[in-house]
Amino acid sequence: MKIFLKEKPRTFIVVDTSYSLIIRHPNPTYKHHEHVHRHDAHHYHSSKELRNGQLNNNKVIVEFIRTELISITGFTDITPNKVRNNKLLMGFIGFLNVKGNIHLGFITRSTKVASPRLGETVHMINDVDFYCLNNDQFDSWMNRNEEDLALTNEELELSSIGYPAGSVKKLLSLGNFYFSKEFDVTTTLQERGFAANRSNVATDRSYSERFCWNAYMVSDFLDLRERLSIYEREQFDRAGFLTVITRGYTKSVNVTLTDDLDALLTLVSKQSCSKNGPLFGEWGCDDRGNVSNYLESEVIIYTELFCFSYIIVRGNIPSFWELQNRFSKKNIIYSKKSKKIVFTRSFEASQHAFNLHFDTLGQHFGDIHIVNCLLQDEHSYKGQLNQNFKEHLQSLIRSREAGLDQAEDLELGQDAYARDGPASIPLNNYRLTITDLPISTAYMKRIGYNGSNPLDVVLPLTNAMLDFGAMFFDLKRLSYIGRQLGVFRVNSFDCLTKANFISKIISQEVIDLALRDMGIERTHDLHVRHSQLWAENDDMLKKLAVNFLSNTSKIQSSSSSNSKNSLKQQMTRKYLNVVGEVKPSEIAMLKLLGRLQDQDGVRLYNPFHQYVGRELKKRASEYSYRKDIRIFASTFNVNGTVSSDPTLKEWLFSSEDKVNQDYDLVCVGFEEIVELTPGKMINVKSDNLVKWEQQIKSLLDKHGIGKDRYLPLWSWQMGGLAIMLFIKETQIGNITNLEGSVKKTGLGGMSANKGGIAISFNYSNTLICFVCSHLAAGLNNVDERHQNYKAIAKGIRFSKHKKIRDHDAVIWMGDFNYRIALQIEQVKALIERKNYQKLFEYDQLNKQMADGETFPFYGEMEITFAPTYKFDNNSNVYDTSEKQRIPAWTDRVLSMSKGKILRQELYNSADKVLFSDHRPVYAIFNASVIMVNEVAKKAISSDIYDNYRRVVGDINVLITANNVDRFVDDISDNFMPPPSSDTSKWWLDGGILAKVNIKELQEDWSDGGNQKFINPKHPVNPFISTLEPEFITKLELTNRIMN
């Protein structure tokens, strides 16, 4: 990467091998220095020009273009030199607007500190450089090292005035900011997944953006990136034209797991910067539920066999509170009595933010277990905060709990928080549990950061660890063995030392449980290195807290802890909230986050891309068309078995249904694909998943009607639930944006036995979703199944906030477990007579859908097959066990689509497949998808670009033109539309008249006599029958008036 500058008109070009960025401000400022002779003579500006200059002050023109199309004649190479400056351009971090000066930020020096997995590296930022886009006053500061600054009298004078970006440069160079060239460092490994085509910018930033410390600098730049074509976006990312950064602690170390298995152990801690108000210190939350001291820590173990990941979060209590020091000359000596918790808003106002905080966590992580380390003494200020927290928690339970009657009877007294029985709160979309662990500082010092875990901390949390699981990916089979389905949220007063200590214990115990379940012996080396990482993490975060101590709620910086052996830092933390002043470091942080009062964001314009994009939409019919594809979707509860029975052919290619066409897509959902073992955190044996995937692929390839082969596109497993997606080999190029999501609804040690898995992808320009779910069992558990459906429908989320309902076509299948509300004798009699229509009247799901409760807007084809549950294994006889379960259509396939995209051909069960107690149920659909001819689209884009170029010039006009205001003109900048009237409306294109044009009255009658008018005798009421014509000629109207 290189950067070039043209002094007038002031333009920057960031050049990579294939593509480049042209960056220009429409109205730069040129200063006249006696040692610089590069500017034209000063000239006066008209009032219009001055007005345009003010309007355009935060506007920036950015174009992403092939390097070969750019002429850099007249440009100077200002790229920092490795030899001369000991710097290199490593990544662009965005636009910093300070006091009207817009600076381009680049990482220029870094150190590699971590490698979470093969092909991923994390670098610590050691230095950054800023280049002012719209003012040449600061050009002498370009590429200067810190030690070189302010050496001359001229620079000393400039330093006294203040280099606007200098404080941010210093802040970012402190050694606690991180970036990666290969992936988005704001995301976790479970979010990124293991797809080959990973991007260094996450597509879904709804949650992870809170960890992006240059979000203000890149917000508009992200939108620009989204407007690029897929190929351009890949080139954009590869060049490092947009780099996101985080703050906190990151490090990898080598460890030995077994004699022949080494691993990389990585700890990543990311501080949140999303809260309005102080980010650190003894403060509460903001209106959106963001809290001070919020931190996400992820532990990653990477070996040649598997990859493990686990996430823990921490943060202050999410209500409106702050700590006040009742300071006076008489009580300057520290005393607990001199501190007081003040709740700055009403309980009701705090409750809304409290709920938002946990809803956000629940939507992102699933279930939540709170580890509450606050003191229980109600007479202390920490005890008062704890009491406030529990009152808010109780209110959350009562407002969100599904069973209102249960909520009224629930009291959260001391017994409910006992260590041996944590309170459990079932909510609509996530489950919330809590355990109190009010450990003391003396206890932490006694235990320390060593390889042993105290049982009195571990035992109360074990059930939640087993319930949540961990992300475990088999690198040999390229399949998930387990996924983390919940998160621990650790509460302490300042969320530093105590929260870090508890997080280390949880992390180590989860690692031990996971390795135990995988049959891998834990080593002392792993425990020691793991403890060292967490100890270093604690030291770093405390150092950051002290250096960014926040003394007032009106600013955005930090407070917190101390270094272990420093009396000075201990005294600082105790007294600085009283006597401290706002520090320059806090101002620097505010600048970086874009939160100074006079600080505006930049508005980016890429006129060539924007114009081409608008015109392409108008000509979409020239490069897109509809095509029918054939989809096979099926659900099968296999009762923990794998079979190669020859009858499986009848499942995929039914001779009874005379299936004689190939499928373009095949999606199969499995329930009970393995038998789950209570007490294990990693319950999943991936053998069954792999075997079933191989079996289905073999059947598709062997018995397919045509000669096309099938590829396994995606497979995913959560406990006993699994989903597989296959595609015809010739169709693979039509699939983009493939991603998955899970939602667990089962509880207890068998937590992963119920829930939902979903796959989302684009088939060319049509967004499709497959869902497989296993709902609660039991004849009378209709409401619980309804709650399961709601939890999955709301809890399944994809990138960019997409939910299941946001897709163009959805096929939802699974063992829904809905039963038939009749006695067993009545059901069997109706089955014997094949009177399925009568039987269906008593089907629980049918009634739920008819009432608009479960699966609203979904459709199901008429059922013409016998109930698919429950059979004796290897027979056609319904259950003869002692339980004598009533036969039912538990296994279903439903669908929903926009504009009737899906048309279902077939709905049946494979009644010859006998090895399970269920029968597979399948459906065949035709889907009308929108296809895009990329060759034609590219040709039309070139044609549009050529036409545009003929009017305004080629891309180099952005470099050479003195006036580029036309590229950044906004309607709102120049005029306000006139108010609406009876005849015109400003929101109609061009202010056209807002009146109805009647054809008969618009006709041209040159002779005048035959001109038509509305008949005044025609009734106003259109429903009154009449012989009067609606329109009459001018002659007829005249005669009527005369008569």
Short mmCIF file of C-alpha atoms in Angstrom, two decimals, residues 47 49 77 142 211 358 381 386 413 479 561 644 677 685 689 758 854 956 1040:
data_model
loop_
_atom_site.label_atom_id
_atom_site.label_comp_id
_atom_site.label_asym_id
_atom_site.label_seq_id
_atom_site.Cartn_x
_atom_site.Cartn_y
_atom_site.Cartn_z
CA SER A 47 -21.17 34.53 -0.83
CA GLU A 49 -19.00 29.93 -2.73
CA ASP A 77 4.83 9.77 -3.06
CA MET A 142 3.55 13.89 8.06
CA PHE A 211 -15.92 -3.20 20.42
CA PHE A 358 -30.18 -8.32 29.21
CA TYR A 381 -22.59 1.02 49.53
CA ASN A 386 -26.57 -5.33 45.13
CA GLY A 413 -35.13 -13.79 48.86
CA SER A 479 -17.66 -30.13 11.38
CA SER A 561 -8.16 -0.09 39.56
CA SER A 644 -27.74 -47.96 5.14
CA THR A 677 -25.38 -38.21 27.69
CA LYS A 685 -20.41 -37.39 18.55
CA LEU A 689 -23.43 -36.66 11.36
CA ALA A 758 -31.35 -22.59 10.53
CA THR A 854 -48.02 -21.05 16.17
CA ASN A 956 -9.48 11.50 -13.44
CA ARG A 1040 -79.75 21.64 -21.18
#
